[in-house]
Short mmCIF file of C-alpha atoms in Angstrom, two decimals:
data_model
loop_
_atom_site.label_atom_id
_atom_site.label_comp_id
_atom_site.label_asym_id
_atom_site.label_seq_id
_atom_site.Cartn_x
_atom_site.Cartn_y
_atom_site.Cartn_z
CA MET A 212 354.03 -12.67 150.39
CA ALA A 213 356.56 -14.83 148.56
CA THR A 214 358.12 -14.44 145.12
CA LEU A 215 358.98 -17.60 143.19
CA LYS A 216 360.96 -17.96 139.98
CA PHE A 217 359.53 -19.87 137.06
CA HIS A 218 360.69 -20.93 133.62
CA THR A 219 358.79 -22.17 130.60
CA LEU A 220 360.20 -24.65 128.11
CA ASP A 221 359.07 -26.24 124.89
CA VAL A 222 359.59 -30.00 125.15
CA PHE A 223 359.94 -32.76 122.55
CA THR A 224 361.21 -30.18 120.08
CA ASP A 225 364.54 -28.54 119.27
CA ARG A 226 362.99 -25.13 118.52
CA ARG A 227 360.88 -22.60 120.37
CA PHE A 228 357.13 -22.33 119.77
CA ALA A 229 356.80 -26.00 118.86
CA GLY A 230 356.54 -29.13 121.00
CA ASN A 231 354.68 -29.22 124.30
CA PRO A 232 354.98 -26.10 126.48
CA LEU A 233 355.79 -26.64 130.16
CA ALA A 234 355.95 -24.31 133.16
CA VAL A 235 358.41 -25.12 135.97
CA VAL A 236 358.11 -23.25 139.28
CA LEU A 237 361.25 -23.39 141.43
CA ASP A 238 361.64 -23.45 145.24
CA ALA A 239 357.99 -24.40 145.69
CA ASP A 240 358.33 -26.07 149.12
CA GLY A 241 356.18 -23.49 150.87
CA LEU A 242 353.19 -23.83 148.57
CA ALA A 243 350.01 -25.59 149.64
CA ASP A 244 348.31 -28.02 147.28
CA ALA A 245 345.54 -25.52 146.55
CA GLN A 246 348.10 -22.86 145.64
CA MET A 247 349.88 -25.19 143.24
CA GLN A 248 346.59 -26.11 141.61
CA ALA A 249 345.66 -22.43 141.26
CA ILE A 250 349.01 -21.61 139.63
CA ALA A 251 348.62 -24.55 137.23
CA ARG A 252 345.19 -23.23 136.25
CA GLU A 253 346.71 -19.79 135.72
CA PHE A 254 349.40 -21.10 133.37
CA ASN A 255 346.71 -23.25 131.72
CA LEU A 256 349.27 -25.56 130.10
CA SER A 257 348.80 -29.30 129.95
CA GLU A 258 351.17 -29.60 132.94
CA THR A 259 352.97 -27.35 135.40
CA VAL A 260 355.81 -28.64 137.59
CA PHE A 261 356.59 -27.49 141.12
CA VAL A 262 360.18 -28.20 142.16
CA GLN A 263 360.83 -28.86 145.84
CA ALA A 264 363.79 -29.95 147.92
CA SER A 265 364.54 -33.67 147.56
CA GLU A 266 363.83 -36.02 150.44
CA ARG A 267 367.18 -37.78 149.90
CA PRO A 268 370.43 -35.80 149.73
CA ALA A 269 371.73 -37.75 146.73
CA HIS A 270 368.69 -36.85 144.62
CA SER A 271 368.41 -33.67 142.56
CA ALA A 272 364.88 -32.56 143.46
CA LYS A 273 361.34 -33.54 144.24
CA MET A 274 358.76 -32.56 141.65
CA ARG A 275 354.99 -32.43 141.66
CA ILE A 276 353.00 -32.29 138.45
CA PHE A 277 349.62 -30.57 138.02
CA THR A 278 347.30 -30.32 135.05
CA PRO A 279 344.80 -27.41 135.11
CA HIS A 280 342.42 -29.88 136.77
CA SER A 281 344.40 -32.09 139.17
CA GLU A 282 347.74 -33.56 140.22
CA VAL A 283 349.17 -36.55 138.31
CA PRO A 284 351.80 -39.01 139.58
CA PHE A 285 353.93 -39.06 136.43
CA ALA A 286 354.21 -37.41 133.03
CA GLY A 287 356.77 -37.50 130.26
CA HIS A 288 357.27 -33.95 129.04
CA PRO A 289 357.44 -32.54 132.61
CA THR A 290 360.16 -35.10 133.39
CA ILE A 291 362.18 -34.24 130.26
CA GLY A 292 361.74 -30.47 130.63
CA THR A 293 362.45 -30.30 134.36
CA ALA A 294 365.59 -32.42 134.07
CA ALA A 295 366.90 -30.32 131.17
CA LEU A 296 366.23 -27.10 133.10
CA LEU A 297 367.83 -28.29 136.36
CA ALA A 298 370.88 -29.57 134.50
CA GLU A 299 371.34 -26.18 132.87
CA LEU A 300 370.81 -24.22 136.09
CA LYS A 301 373.01 -26.41 138.29
CA ALA A 302 375.92 -27.18 135.99
CA PRO A 303 377.02 -24.80 133.22
CA LEU A 304 378.59 -26.08 130.02
CA HIS A 305 382.26 -27.05 130.18
CA ASN A 306 384.11 -26.65 126.88
CA GLY A 307 380.77 -26.29 125.17
CA GLU A 308 379.22 -29.50 126.45
CA GLN A 309 377.68 -31.12 129.50
CA ASP A 310 376.41 -34.56 130.45
CA ALA A 311 374.40 -34.78 133.65
CA LEU A 312 372.30 -37.25 135.61
CA ILE A 313 369.26 -35.64 137.22
CA VAL A 314 367.46 -37.77 139.82
CA LEU A 315 363.85 -36.70 140.32
CA GLU A 316 361.49 -37.80 143.07
CA GLN A 317 357.95 -38.15 141.70
CA ALA A 318 354.77 -39.59 143.14
CA ILE A 319 355.29 -42.67 140.95
CA GLY A 320 358.83 -43.18 142.33
CA THR A 321 362.39 -42.09 141.61
CA VAL A 322 363.14 -41.28 137.96
CA ARG A 323 366.74 -40.94 136.73
CA VAL A 324 367.14 -38.72 133.69
CA GLY A 325 370.26 -38.44 131.57
CA VAL A 326 370.75 -34.99 130.03
CA ARG A 327 373.08 -34.15 127.15
CA ALA A 328 373.70 -30.48 126.38
CA ARG A 329 375.84 -28.98 123.63
CA ALA A 330 376.50 -25.32 122.87
CA GLY A 331 374.13 -23.97 120.25
CA ALA A 332 371.77 -26.95 120.40
CA ALA A 333 368.70 -27.96 122.38
CA ALA A 334 369.31 -30.17 125.41
CA PHE A 335 368.36 -33.82 125.00
CA ALA A 336 367.03 -35.75 128.01
CA GLU A 337 366.12 -39.43 128.31
CA PHE A 338 364.78 -41.65 131.08
CA ASP A 339 363.68 -45.24 131.67
CA ALA A 340 359.96 -45.44 132.37
CA PRO A 341 359.40 -46.09 136.09
CA LYS A 342 356.62 -48.57 135.28
CA LEU A 343 356.09 -50.85 132.32
CA PRO A 344 352.68 -50.85 130.62
CA ALA A 345 350.01 -53.29 131.76
CA GLU A 346 346.55 -53.86 130.37
CA ALA A 347 343.96 -52.05 132.47
CA GLY A 348 340.20 -51.88 132.07
CA VAL A 349 337.75 -52.57 129.27
CA LEU A 350 336.65 -50.17 126.54
CA PRO A 351 333.16 -49.94 124.99
CA PRO A 352 332.43 -51.38 121.54
CA THR A 353 334.05 -49.81 118.49
CA ASP A 354 330.90 -47.96 117.38
CA ILE A 355 330.74 -46.10 120.71
CA LEU A 356 334.45 -45.22 120.58
CA ALA A 357 334.07 -44.00 117.01
CA ALA A 358 331.10 -41.81 117.93
CA GLY A 359 333.05 -40.29 120.81
CA LEU A 360 335.76 -39.26 118.35
CA GLY A 361 333.49 -38.14 115.52
CA LEU A 362 334.65 -41.02 113.30
CA ILE A 363 332.96 -44.02 111.71
CA PRO A 364 333.58 -47.54 113.07
CA SER A 365 335.55 -48.67 110.02
CA GLU A 366 338.14 -45.96 110.79
CA ILE A 367 338.96 -47.56 114.16
CA GLY A 368 341.72 -50.17 114.07
CA PHE A 369 344.34 -51.19 111.53
CA GLU A 370 346.05 -54.49 110.78
CA ASN A 371 345.60 -56.51 114.01
CA HIS A 372 345.63 -53.43 116.29
CA LYS A 373 342.44 -53.01 118.33
CA PRO A 374 341.47 -50.50 121.06
CA LEU A 375 342.74 -51.35 124.55
CA CYS A 376 343.51 -49.70 127.88
CA PHE A 377 347.08 -49.67 129.19
CA ALA A 378 348.45 -48.21 132.40
CA ALA A 379 352.02 -47.13 133.06
CA GLY A 380 351.50 -44.71 135.91
CA ASN A 381 348.57 -43.13 134.07
CA THR A 382 345.83 -45.10 132.30
CA PHE A 383 344.90 -44.23 128.73
CA ALA A 384 342.53 -45.63 126.15
CA PHE A 385 344.68 -46.54 123.15
CA VAL A 386 342.71 -46.25 119.95
CA PRO A 387 344.37 -47.30 116.67
CA VAL A 388 343.10 -45.27 113.71
CA ALA A 389 343.25 -46.55 110.16
CA THR A 390 344.54 -43.50 108.30
CA LEU A 391 346.24 -40.14 108.75
CA ASP A 392 343.19 -38.44 107.26
CA ALA A 393 340.91 -40.01 109.86
CA ILE A 394 343.13 -39.14 112.81
CA ARG A 395 343.29 -35.53 111.60
CA ARG A 396 339.47 -35.40 111.65
CA ALA A 397 339.12 -36.90 115.13
CA ARG A 398 337.73 -34.68 117.88
CA VAL A 399 336.04 -34.70 121.27
CA ASN A 400 332.52 -35.26 120.00
CA GLY A 401 330.15 -33.68 122.49
CA SER A 402 328.02 -35.96 124.66
CA HIS A 403 329.26 -39.05 122.82
CA TRP A 404 332.69 -38.53 124.40
CA GLU A 405 331.43 -39.22 127.92
CA SER A 406 330.02 -42.67 127.17
CA ALA A 407 333.09 -43.56 125.12
CA PHE A 408 335.82 -42.46 127.52
CA GLU A 409 334.84 -40.60 130.69
CA GLN A 410 333.12 -43.63 132.23
CA GLN A 411 336.18 -45.83 131.78
CA GLY A 412 338.44 -44.26 134.43
CA VAL A 413 341.11 -43.27 131.91
CA VAL A 414 343.17 -40.08 131.85
CA GLY A 415 342.36 -39.61 128.18
CA ALA A 416 342.16 -41.13 124.73
CA TYR A 417 345.42 -41.69 122.84
CA LEU A 418 344.93 -42.14 119.10
CA TYR A 419 347.69 -43.52 116.90
CA THR A 420 348.22 -44.55 113.29
CA ARG A 421 351.17 -45.85 111.29
CA GLN A 422 350.65 -43.23 108.60
CA CYS A 423 352.91 -40.28 109.46
CA GLU A 424 353.72 -36.76 108.34
CA HIS A 425 357.42 -37.63 108.01
CA ASN A 426 359.25 -40.61 106.61
CA GLY A 427 361.20 -42.43 109.29
CA HIS A 428 358.60 -41.83 111.98
CA ALA A 429 356.78 -44.90 113.30
CA PHE A 430 353.48 -43.48 114.60
CA HIS A 431 351.40 -40.33 114.35
CA ALA A 432 349.48 -39.68 117.59
CA ARG A 433 346.92 -37.40 119.19
CA MET A 434 345.78 -37.30 122.81
CA PHE A 435 342.55 -35.82 124.18
CA ALA A 436 341.91 -35.47 127.93
CA PRO A 437 339.17 -32.84 128.44
CA GLN A 438 338.25 -34.27 131.83
CA MET A 439 341.80 -33.37 132.99
CA GLY A 440 341.56 -29.84 131.63
CA ILE A 441 343.58 -30.79 128.50
CA PRO A 442 341.45 -30.43 125.34
CA GLU A 443 344.40 -31.82 123.35
CA ASP A 444 348.02 -32.51 124.28
CA ALA A 445 350.92 -31.65 121.98
CA ALA A 446 353.14 -34.52 123.20
CA THR A 447 352.33 -37.18 125.77
CA GLY A 448 355.37 -39.09 127.00
CA SER A 449 353.52 -41.13 129.60
CA ALA A 450 351.07 -42.33 126.94
CA ALA A 451 353.98 -43.18 124.64
CA VAL A 452 355.11 -45.56 127.39
CA GLY A 453 351.69 -47.20 127.29
CA LEU A 454 351.82 -47.34 123.50
CA THR A 455 354.68 -49.84 123.81
CA GLY A 456 352.18 -52.20 125.44
CA ALA A 457 350.14 -52.19 122.23
CA VAL A 458 353.28 -52.50 120.10
CA HIS A 459 354.44 -55.48 122.17
CA LEU A 460 351.02 -57.15 122.06
CA PHE A 461 350.21 -56.63 118.39
CA ASP A 462 353.56 -56.28 116.61
CA ARG A 463 355.41 -59.09 118.40
CA LEU A 464 358.83 -57.48 118.29
CA PRO A 465 361.84 -59.81 118.40
CA ASP A 466 364.41 -59.65 121.18
CA GLY A 467 366.73 -56.67 121.03
CA THR A 468 366.55 -52.88 121.13
CA HIS A 469 364.00 -51.14 118.90
CA LYS A 470 363.91 -47.39 118.34
CA ARG A 471 360.82 -45.55 117.18
CA ILE A 472 359.87 -41.89 116.71
CA VAL A 473 356.32 -40.88 117.64
CA GLU A 474 355.09 -37.61 116.12
CA GLN A 475 352.33 -35.66 117.84
CA GLY A 476 350.91 -32.15 118.04
CA TYR A 477 350.84 -31.47 114.29
CA GLU A 478 347.11 -30.73 114.23
CA MET A 479 347.71 -28.11 116.96
CA GLY A 480 350.57 -26.38 115.13
CA ARG A 481 352.94 -27.71 117.85
CA PRO A 482 354.91 -30.48 116.08
CA SER A 483 356.61 -32.79 118.57
CA GLN A 484 358.87 -35.82 118.29
CA ILE A 485 359.15 -38.40 121.07
CA ALA A 486 362.11 -40.79 120.91
CA LEU A 487 360.88 -44.19 122.05
CA THR A 488 363.26 -47.07 122.83
CA ILE A 489 361.83 -50.55 123.41
CA VAL A 490 363.99 -53.34 124.80
CA MET A 491 362.78 -56.93 124.42
CA THR A 492 364.44 -59.80 126.30
CA GLY A 493 363.25 -63.41 126.24
CA GLY A 494 360.07 -62.39 124.45
CA LYS A 495 359.19 -59.91 127.21
CA LEU A 496 359.13 -56.14 127.32
CA THR A 497 361.92 -55.30 129.77
CA THR A 498 362.69 -51.58 129.29
CA VAL A 499 360.91 -48.58 127.84
CA ARG A 500 362.91 -45.39 127.39
CA ILE A 501 361.52 -41.95 126.55
CA GLY A 502 363.71 -39.19 125.14
CA GLY A 503 363.35 -35.75 123.65
CA ASP A 504 364.76 -32.27 123.24
CA ALA A 505 363.84 -29.25 125.35
CA VAL A 506 364.44 -25.53 124.89
CA ARG A 507 363.92 -22.70 127.37
CA VAL A 508 361.48 -20.03 126.24
CA THR A 509 360.64 -17.61 129.09
CA GLU A 510 361.43 -16.91 132.73
CA GLY A 511 359.85 -14.74 135.34
CA THR A 512 358.49 -14.51 138.87
CA ILE A 513 355.20 -15.28 140.60
CA THR A 514 354.13 -13.40 143.70
CA ILE A 515 352.05 -15.48 146.09
#
């Protein structure tokens, strides 16, 4: 029998019991894949991270990410939360502050995360997306998408934004929704969901609208991925990376650095804010950066 330490954090929030909850299991090198999957099902959070020894001495750790259903190569809130946790565990505050670089080995590749911690405040972590978004796959007609979400076709799309698939490590269906009222009413609509989304090879459906709960935020989002064991996600950093593909395609941003806040999780009572930085150079999308706060909530042990 082995006893492993774990921590839980709330990510993309500066307060406990909001944001997206994450479990991080430490010293998980001895676990088999089936054991990690079983532990992820037991936590039953959107993702659980298993921290292992890094393959390169200069790196901080290797991490594997599991939903209750399967392993994924990359995810945003596990990256933010794990980096914030490791920074806190490995390097205590000096004169009330700490800046650290945490280098994480993931299935998608090496991800470098900058962490800023200050006494009395939530840690803030930020990383450059390891892959830029690319169009991937074809979605069904609007009426089928609308039926899958329990909406009417006229509620799908706004301005020139239309539904598309983008991949940036994970592939999502990006569905623009006309109003905040409509996106609040959206749901996984029984058998209609399968024909709308499960046959497309996507991780889930990411809905977004420009109408927001808070002034100063750019998009209000929801993400459903029942086929991955995630009925709804409170904050989806990897999908926010893909969202920049739609922003680049439809909004035609000028060269320079553009900062946006994406709000998510409000319908779940888990308000989250994802800091999105988009860098355009020569008319091309060159960098996507994801940032957010993280706070520790619980710690304990698991006996295997």
